[in-house]
Short mmCIF file of C-alpha atoms in Angstrom, two decimals:
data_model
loop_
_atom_site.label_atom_id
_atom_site.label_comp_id
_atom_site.label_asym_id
_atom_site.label_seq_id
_atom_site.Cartn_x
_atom_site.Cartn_y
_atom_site.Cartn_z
CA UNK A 1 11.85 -30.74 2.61
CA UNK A 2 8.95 -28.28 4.49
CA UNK A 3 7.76 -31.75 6.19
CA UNK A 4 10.17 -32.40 7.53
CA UNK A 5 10.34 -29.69 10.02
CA UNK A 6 7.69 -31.61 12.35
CA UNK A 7 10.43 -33.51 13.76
CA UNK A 8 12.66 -30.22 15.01
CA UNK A 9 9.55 -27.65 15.30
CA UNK A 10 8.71 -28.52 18.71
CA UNK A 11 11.96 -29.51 20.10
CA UNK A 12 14.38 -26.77 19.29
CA UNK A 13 13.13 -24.17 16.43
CA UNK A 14 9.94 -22.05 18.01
CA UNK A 15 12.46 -21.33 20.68
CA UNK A 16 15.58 -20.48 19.06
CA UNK A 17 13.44 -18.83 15.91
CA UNK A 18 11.34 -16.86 18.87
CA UNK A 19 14.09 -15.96 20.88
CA UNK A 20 16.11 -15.01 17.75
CA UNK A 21 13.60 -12.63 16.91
CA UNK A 22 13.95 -10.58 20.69
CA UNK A 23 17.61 -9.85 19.68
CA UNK A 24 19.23 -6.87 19.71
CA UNK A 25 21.83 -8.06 16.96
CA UNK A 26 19.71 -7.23 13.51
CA UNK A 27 21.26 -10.10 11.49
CA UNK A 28 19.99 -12.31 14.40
CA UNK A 29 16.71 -10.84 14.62
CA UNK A 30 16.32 -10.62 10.80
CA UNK A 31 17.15 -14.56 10.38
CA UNK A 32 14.41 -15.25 13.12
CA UNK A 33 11.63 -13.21 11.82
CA UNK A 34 12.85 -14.48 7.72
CA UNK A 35 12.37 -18.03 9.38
CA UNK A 36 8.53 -17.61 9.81
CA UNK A 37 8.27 -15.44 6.74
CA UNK A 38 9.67 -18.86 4.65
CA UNK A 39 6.91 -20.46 7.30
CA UNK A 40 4.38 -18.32 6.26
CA UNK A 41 5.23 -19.23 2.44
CA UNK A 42 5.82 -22.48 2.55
CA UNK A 43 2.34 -22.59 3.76
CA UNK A 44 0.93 -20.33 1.29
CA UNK A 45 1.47 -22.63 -1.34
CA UNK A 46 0.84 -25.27 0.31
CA UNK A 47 -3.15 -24.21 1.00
CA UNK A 48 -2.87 -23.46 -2.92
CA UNK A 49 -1.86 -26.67 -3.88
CA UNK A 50 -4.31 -28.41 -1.61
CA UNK A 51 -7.25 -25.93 -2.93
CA UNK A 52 -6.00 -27.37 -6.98
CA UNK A 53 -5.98 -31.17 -5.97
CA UNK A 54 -9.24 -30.99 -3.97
CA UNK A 55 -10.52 -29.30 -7.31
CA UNK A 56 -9.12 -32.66 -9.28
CA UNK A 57 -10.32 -34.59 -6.99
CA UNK A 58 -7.06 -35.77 -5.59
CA UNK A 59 -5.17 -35.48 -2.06
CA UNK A 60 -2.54 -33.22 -2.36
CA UNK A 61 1.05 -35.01 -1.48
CA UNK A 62 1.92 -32.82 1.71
CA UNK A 63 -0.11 -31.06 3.96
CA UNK A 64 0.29 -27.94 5.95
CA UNK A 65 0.79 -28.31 9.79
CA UNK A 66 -0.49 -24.73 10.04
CA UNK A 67 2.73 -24.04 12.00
CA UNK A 68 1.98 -20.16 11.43
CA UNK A 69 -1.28 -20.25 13.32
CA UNK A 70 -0.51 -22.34 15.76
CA UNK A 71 2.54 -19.49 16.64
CA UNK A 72 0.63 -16.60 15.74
CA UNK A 73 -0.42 -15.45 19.09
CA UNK A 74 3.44 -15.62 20.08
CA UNK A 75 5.11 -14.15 16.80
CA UNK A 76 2.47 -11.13 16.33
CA UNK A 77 3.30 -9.48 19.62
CA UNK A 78 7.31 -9.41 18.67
CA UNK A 79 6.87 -8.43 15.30
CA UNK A 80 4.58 -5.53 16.28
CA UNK A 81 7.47 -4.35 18.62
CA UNK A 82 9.95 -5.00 16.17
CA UNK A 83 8.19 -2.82 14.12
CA UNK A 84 9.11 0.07 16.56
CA UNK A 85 12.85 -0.43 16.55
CA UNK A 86 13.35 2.30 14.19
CA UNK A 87 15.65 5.63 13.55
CA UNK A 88 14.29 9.55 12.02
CA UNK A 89 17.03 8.85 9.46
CA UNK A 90 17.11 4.86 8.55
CA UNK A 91 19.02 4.33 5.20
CA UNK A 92 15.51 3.66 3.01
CA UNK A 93 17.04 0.78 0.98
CA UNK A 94 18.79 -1.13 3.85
CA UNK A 95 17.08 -4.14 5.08
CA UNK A 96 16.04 -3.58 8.60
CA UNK A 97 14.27 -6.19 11.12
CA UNK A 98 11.32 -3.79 11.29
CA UNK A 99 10.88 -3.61 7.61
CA UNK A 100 11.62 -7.53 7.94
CA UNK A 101 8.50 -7.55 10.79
CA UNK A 102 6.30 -5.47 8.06
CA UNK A 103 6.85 -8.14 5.35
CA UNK A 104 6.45 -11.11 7.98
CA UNK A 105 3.44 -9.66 9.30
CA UNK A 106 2.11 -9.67 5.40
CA UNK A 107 3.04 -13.22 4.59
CA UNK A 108 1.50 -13.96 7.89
CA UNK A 109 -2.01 -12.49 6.98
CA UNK A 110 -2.12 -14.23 3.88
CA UNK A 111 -1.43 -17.63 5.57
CA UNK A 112 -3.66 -17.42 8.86
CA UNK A 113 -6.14 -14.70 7.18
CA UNK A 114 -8.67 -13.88 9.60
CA UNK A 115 -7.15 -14.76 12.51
CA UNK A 116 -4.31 -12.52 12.48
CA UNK A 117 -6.74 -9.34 12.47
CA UNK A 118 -8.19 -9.83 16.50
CA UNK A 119 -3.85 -10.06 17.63
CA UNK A 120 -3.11 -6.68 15.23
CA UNK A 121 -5.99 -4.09 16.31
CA UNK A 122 -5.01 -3.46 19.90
CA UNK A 123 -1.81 -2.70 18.89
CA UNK A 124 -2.80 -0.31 16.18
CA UNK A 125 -5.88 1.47 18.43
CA UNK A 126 -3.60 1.82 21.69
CA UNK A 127 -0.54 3.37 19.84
CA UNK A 128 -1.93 5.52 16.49
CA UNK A 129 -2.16 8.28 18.87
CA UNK A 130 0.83 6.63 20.83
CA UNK A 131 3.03 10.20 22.04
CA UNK A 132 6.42 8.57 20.39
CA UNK A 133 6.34 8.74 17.06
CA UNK A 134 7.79 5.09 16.39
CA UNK A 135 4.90 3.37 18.24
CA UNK A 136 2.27 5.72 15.74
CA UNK A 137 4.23 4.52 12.80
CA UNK A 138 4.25 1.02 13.82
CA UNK A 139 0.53 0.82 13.99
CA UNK A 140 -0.02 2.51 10.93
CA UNK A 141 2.29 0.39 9.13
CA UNK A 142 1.07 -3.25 11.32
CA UNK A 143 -2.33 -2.08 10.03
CA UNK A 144 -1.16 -1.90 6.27
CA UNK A 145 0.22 -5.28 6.86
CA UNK A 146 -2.59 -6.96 7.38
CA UNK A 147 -4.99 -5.58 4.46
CA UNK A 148 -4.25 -8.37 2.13
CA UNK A 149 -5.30 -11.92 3.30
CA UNK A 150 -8.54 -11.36 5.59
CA UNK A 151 -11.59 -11.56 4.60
CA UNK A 152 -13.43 -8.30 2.73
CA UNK A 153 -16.32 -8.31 5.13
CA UNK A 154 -13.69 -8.72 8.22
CA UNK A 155 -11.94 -5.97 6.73
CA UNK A 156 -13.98 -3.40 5.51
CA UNK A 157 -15.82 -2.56 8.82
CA UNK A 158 -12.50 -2.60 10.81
CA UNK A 159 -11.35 0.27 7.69
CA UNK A 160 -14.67 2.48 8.38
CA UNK A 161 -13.49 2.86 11.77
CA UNK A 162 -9.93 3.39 11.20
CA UNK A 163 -10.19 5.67 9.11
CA UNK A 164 -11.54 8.40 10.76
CA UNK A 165 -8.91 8.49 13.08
CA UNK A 166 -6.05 8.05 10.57
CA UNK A 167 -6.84 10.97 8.92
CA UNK A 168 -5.89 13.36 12.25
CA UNK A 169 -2.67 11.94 11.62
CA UNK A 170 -2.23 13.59 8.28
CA UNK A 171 -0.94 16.40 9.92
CA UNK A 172 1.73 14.60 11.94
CA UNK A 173 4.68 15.97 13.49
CA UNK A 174 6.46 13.50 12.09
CA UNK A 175 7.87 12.82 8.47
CA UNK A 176 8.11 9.07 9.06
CA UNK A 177 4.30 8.88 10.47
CA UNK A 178 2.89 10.61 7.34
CA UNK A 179 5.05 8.93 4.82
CA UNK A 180 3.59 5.70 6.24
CA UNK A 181 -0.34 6.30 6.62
CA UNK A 182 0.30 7.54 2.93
CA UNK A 183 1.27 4.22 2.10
CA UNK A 184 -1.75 2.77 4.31
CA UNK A 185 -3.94 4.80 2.26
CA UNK A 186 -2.24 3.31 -1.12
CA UNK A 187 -2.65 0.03 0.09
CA UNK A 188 -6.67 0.27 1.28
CA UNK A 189 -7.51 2.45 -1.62
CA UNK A 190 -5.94 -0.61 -3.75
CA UNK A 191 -6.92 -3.44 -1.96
CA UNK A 192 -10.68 -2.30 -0.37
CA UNK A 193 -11.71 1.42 -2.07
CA UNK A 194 -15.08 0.24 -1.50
CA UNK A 195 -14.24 1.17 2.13
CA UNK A 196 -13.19 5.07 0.95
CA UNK A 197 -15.94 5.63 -1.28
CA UNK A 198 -19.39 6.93 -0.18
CA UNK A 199 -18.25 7.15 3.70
CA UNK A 200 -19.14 10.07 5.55
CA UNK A 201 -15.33 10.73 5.67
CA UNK A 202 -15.00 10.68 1.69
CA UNK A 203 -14.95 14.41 1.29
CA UNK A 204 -12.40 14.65 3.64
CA UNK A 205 -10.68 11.98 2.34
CA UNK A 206 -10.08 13.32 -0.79
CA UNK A 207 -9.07 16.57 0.25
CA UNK A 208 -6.41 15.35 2.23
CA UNK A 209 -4.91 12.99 -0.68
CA UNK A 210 -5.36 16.55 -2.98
CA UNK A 211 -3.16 17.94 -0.19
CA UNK A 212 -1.06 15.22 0.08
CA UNK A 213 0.27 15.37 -3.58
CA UNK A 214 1.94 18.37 -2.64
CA UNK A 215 4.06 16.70 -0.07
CA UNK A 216 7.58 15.43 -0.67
CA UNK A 217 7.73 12.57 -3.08
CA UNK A 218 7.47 9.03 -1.26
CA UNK A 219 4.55 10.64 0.60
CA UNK A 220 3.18 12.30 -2.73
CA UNK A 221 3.77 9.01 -4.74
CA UNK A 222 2.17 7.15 -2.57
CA UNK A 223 -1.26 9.42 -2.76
CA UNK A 224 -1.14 8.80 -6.41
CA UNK A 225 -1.18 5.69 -6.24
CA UNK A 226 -4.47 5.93 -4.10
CA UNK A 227 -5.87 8.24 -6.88
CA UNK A 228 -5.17 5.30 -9.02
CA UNK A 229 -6.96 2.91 -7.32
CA UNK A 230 -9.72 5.26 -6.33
CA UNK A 231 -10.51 6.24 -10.43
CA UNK A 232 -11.75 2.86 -11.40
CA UNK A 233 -13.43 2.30 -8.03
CA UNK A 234 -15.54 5.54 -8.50
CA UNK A 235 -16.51 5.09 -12.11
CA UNK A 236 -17.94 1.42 -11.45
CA UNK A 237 -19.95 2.66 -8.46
CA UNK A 238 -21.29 5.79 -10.73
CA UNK A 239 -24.73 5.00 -10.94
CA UNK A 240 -25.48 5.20 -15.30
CA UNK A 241 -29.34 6.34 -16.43
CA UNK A 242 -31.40 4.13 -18.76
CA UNK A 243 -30.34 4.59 -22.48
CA UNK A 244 -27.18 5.86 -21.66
CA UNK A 245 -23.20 3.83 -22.14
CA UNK A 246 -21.59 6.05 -19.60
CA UNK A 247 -22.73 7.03 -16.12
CA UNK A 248 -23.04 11.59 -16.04
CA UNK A 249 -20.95 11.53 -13.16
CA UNK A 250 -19.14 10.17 -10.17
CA UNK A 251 -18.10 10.85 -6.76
CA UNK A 252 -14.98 12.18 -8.12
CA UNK A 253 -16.72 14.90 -10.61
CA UNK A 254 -16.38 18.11 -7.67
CA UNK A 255 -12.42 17.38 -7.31
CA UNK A 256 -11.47 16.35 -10.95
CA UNK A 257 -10.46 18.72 -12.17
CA UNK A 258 -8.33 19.52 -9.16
CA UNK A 259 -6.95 15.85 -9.00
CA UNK A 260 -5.51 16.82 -12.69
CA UNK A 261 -4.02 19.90 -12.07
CA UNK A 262 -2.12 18.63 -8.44
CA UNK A 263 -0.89 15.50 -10.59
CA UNK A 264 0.05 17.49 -13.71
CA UNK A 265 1.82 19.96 -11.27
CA UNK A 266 3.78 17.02 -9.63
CA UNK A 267 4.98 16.10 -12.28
CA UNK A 268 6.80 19.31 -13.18
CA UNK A 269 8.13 19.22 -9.45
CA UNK A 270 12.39 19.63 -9.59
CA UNK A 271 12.18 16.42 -7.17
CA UNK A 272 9.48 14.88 -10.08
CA UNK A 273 12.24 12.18 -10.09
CA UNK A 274 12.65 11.17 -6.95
CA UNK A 275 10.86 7.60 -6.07
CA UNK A 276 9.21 7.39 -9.20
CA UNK A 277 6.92 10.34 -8.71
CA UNK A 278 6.76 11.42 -12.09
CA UNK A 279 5.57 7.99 -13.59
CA UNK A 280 3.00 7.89 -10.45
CA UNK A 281 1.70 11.29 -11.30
CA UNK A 282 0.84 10.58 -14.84
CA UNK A 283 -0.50 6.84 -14.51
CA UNK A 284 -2.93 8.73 -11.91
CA UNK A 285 -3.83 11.04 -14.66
CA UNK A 286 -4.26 8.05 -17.28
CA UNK A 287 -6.57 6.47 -14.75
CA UNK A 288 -8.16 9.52 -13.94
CA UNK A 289 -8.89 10.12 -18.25
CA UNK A 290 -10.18 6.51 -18.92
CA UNK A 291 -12.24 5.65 -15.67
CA UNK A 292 -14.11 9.83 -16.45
CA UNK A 293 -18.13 10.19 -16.70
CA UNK A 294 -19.43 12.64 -19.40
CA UNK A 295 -19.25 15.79 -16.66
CA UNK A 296 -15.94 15.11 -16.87
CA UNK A 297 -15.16 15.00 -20.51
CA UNK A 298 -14.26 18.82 -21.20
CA UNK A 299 -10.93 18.72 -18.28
CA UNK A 300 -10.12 15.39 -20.14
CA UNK A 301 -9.85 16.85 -23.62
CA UNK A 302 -7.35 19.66 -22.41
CA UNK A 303 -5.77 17.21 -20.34
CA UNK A 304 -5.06 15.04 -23.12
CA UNK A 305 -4.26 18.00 -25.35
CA UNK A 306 -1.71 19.29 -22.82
CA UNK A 307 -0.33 16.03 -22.43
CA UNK A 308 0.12 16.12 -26.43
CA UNK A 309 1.82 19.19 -26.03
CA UNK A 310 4.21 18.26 -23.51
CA UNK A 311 5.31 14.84 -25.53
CA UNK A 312 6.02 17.19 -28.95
CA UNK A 313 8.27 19.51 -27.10
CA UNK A 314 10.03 16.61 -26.02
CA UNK A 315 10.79 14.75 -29.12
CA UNK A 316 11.80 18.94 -30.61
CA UNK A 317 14.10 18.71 -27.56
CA UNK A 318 15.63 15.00 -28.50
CA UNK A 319 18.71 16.08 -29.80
CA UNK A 320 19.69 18.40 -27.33
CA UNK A 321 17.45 16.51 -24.41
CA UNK A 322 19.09 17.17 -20.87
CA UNK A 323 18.34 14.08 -18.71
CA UNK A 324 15.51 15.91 -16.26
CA UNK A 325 13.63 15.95 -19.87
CA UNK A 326 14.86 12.57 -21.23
CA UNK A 327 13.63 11.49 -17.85
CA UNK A 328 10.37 12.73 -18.11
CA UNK A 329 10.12 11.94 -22.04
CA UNK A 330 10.24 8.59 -20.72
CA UNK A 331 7.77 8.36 -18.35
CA UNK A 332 5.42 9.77 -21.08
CA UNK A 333 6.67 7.50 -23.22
CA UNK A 334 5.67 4.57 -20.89
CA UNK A 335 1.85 5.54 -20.24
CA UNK A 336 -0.98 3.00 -21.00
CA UNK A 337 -2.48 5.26 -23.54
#
């Protein structure tokens, strides 16, 4: 039935979706902005199913009318705004037009790709250092929005220069702000690590995720996941000498061992539980183990021992196992070994 929007689109719903959007009454703003995210999706699969028949040399049955681009340059500047309409103490699992904005602005990226990036970055370079903290969140998190979808080599310069200036921001006044460029940091250490690894900013970098595990556990959770991501990217840079299987080391090597014992200590934390921290902490580990060079090798065997340790305590424990240690049985329990 997506074709059949041609008819309306012009006439009545860009308007009424775009004015929608403006309002002050969430579930009116949320069904505006969840009307362009269905856009955005419709459209999505769409460009997929064109991409499979062009490969069968066939002519795919509908066609997008690329209603997403043709709006981007008006639905970018509202969603960035929504993204600022925001409280200290927002209930994290209620659905919110400005976490609806975050997930339009992804869907959006996907569909329109490079386009979007050129309508984001003045937002995100006039208000990262923006005096309320609601307008530095909403860049930071506008930003992570839009790292899935462009083009690498669009992307990955626009990251060298961000970067830089995110990481001043690791010391933020505010909660919200550093719970947030954690998650940016998840999300480009996942989706472009090539644009974290060997920068002049790498050392400093990595200190600040080592100090970031210590923070409280959506921000520390989020930093693992970034270790994560980071392991594999580091071992298939690592340079590996003629004769040998394995490279001798890595970029990680000087921190390794200090990556293990933040992540072993986190999870140990009382608040280990708390949004999935505990589960983070040791699939960093896991990754940290299998993506090692041979430098590394003597911190993985005690790791691995300790690990060992920690498991047969547990299953001494099961019949009188208190739920922190059930808990954290299971997490063990559930690593890719």
């Amino acid at each position: 039935r997506f074709h059949v929007l041609v008819v309306y689109m012009g006439q009545a719903l860009f308007a009424i979706t775009v004015q929608a959007m403006q309002s002050e009454d969430d579930d009116v703003a949320l069904q505006g902005i969840e009307f362009w995210s269905t856009v955005a999706e419709e459209e999505i699969d769409l460009a997929i199913a064109a991409a499979e028949a062009a490969e069968d040399g066939q002519v795919p049955v509908v066609t997008s009318k690329h209603y997403a681009k043709g709006a981007l340059q008006f639905l970018v500047p509202i969603l960035m705004l929504v993204l600022t309409h925001q409280d200290e103490y927002d209930d994290e699992d209620a659905w919110k037009p400005n976490k609806a904005a975050s997930v339009c602005l992804m869907l959006l990226a996907t569909c329109c790709e490079d386009d979007i990036v050129n309508r984001v970055l003045p937002f995100v370079q006039k208000n990262v250092t923006n005096d309320d903290w609601k307008f530095r969140e909403a860049a930071l998190m506008a930003f992570s929005s839009i790292l899935e979808g462009p083009l690498p080599e669009t992307l990955t310069p626009v990251i060298i220069e961000a970067i830089p200036v995110f990481l001043w921001r690791m010391d933020d006044p505010s909660s919200v702000v550093k719970d947030t460029l954690a998650y940016c940091f998840g999300r480009i250490c996942e989706l472009h690590p090539d644009a974290v690894i060997g920068q002049s900013y790498t050392e400093q970098f990595f200190q600040g995720v080592i100090a970031g595990i210590d923070s409280e556990p959506t921000i520390a959770g989020n930093y693992c996941l970034a270790i994560s991501s980071l392991a594999e990217t580091a071992y298939d840079c690592a340079d590996i000498d003629d004769g040998s299987e394995f490279p001798q080391t890595y970029s990680l090597s000087p921190i390794f061992e200090m990556l293990v014992i933040k992540l072993l200590a986190a999870t140990e934390r009382e608040d280990a539980s708390s949004s999935h921290l505990r589960s983070s902490a040791y699939e960093a580990v896991m990754e940290l183990v299998k993506n090692s060079p041979i430098d590394c090798y003597p911190i993985v065997q005690k790791t691995m021992v300790l690990i060992m340790q920690r498991v047969q305590q547990l299953i001494a424990l099961a019949p009188q196992v208190s739920n922190e240690n059930r808990s954290q049985y299971n997490d063990l329990q559930h690593l890719p070994w």
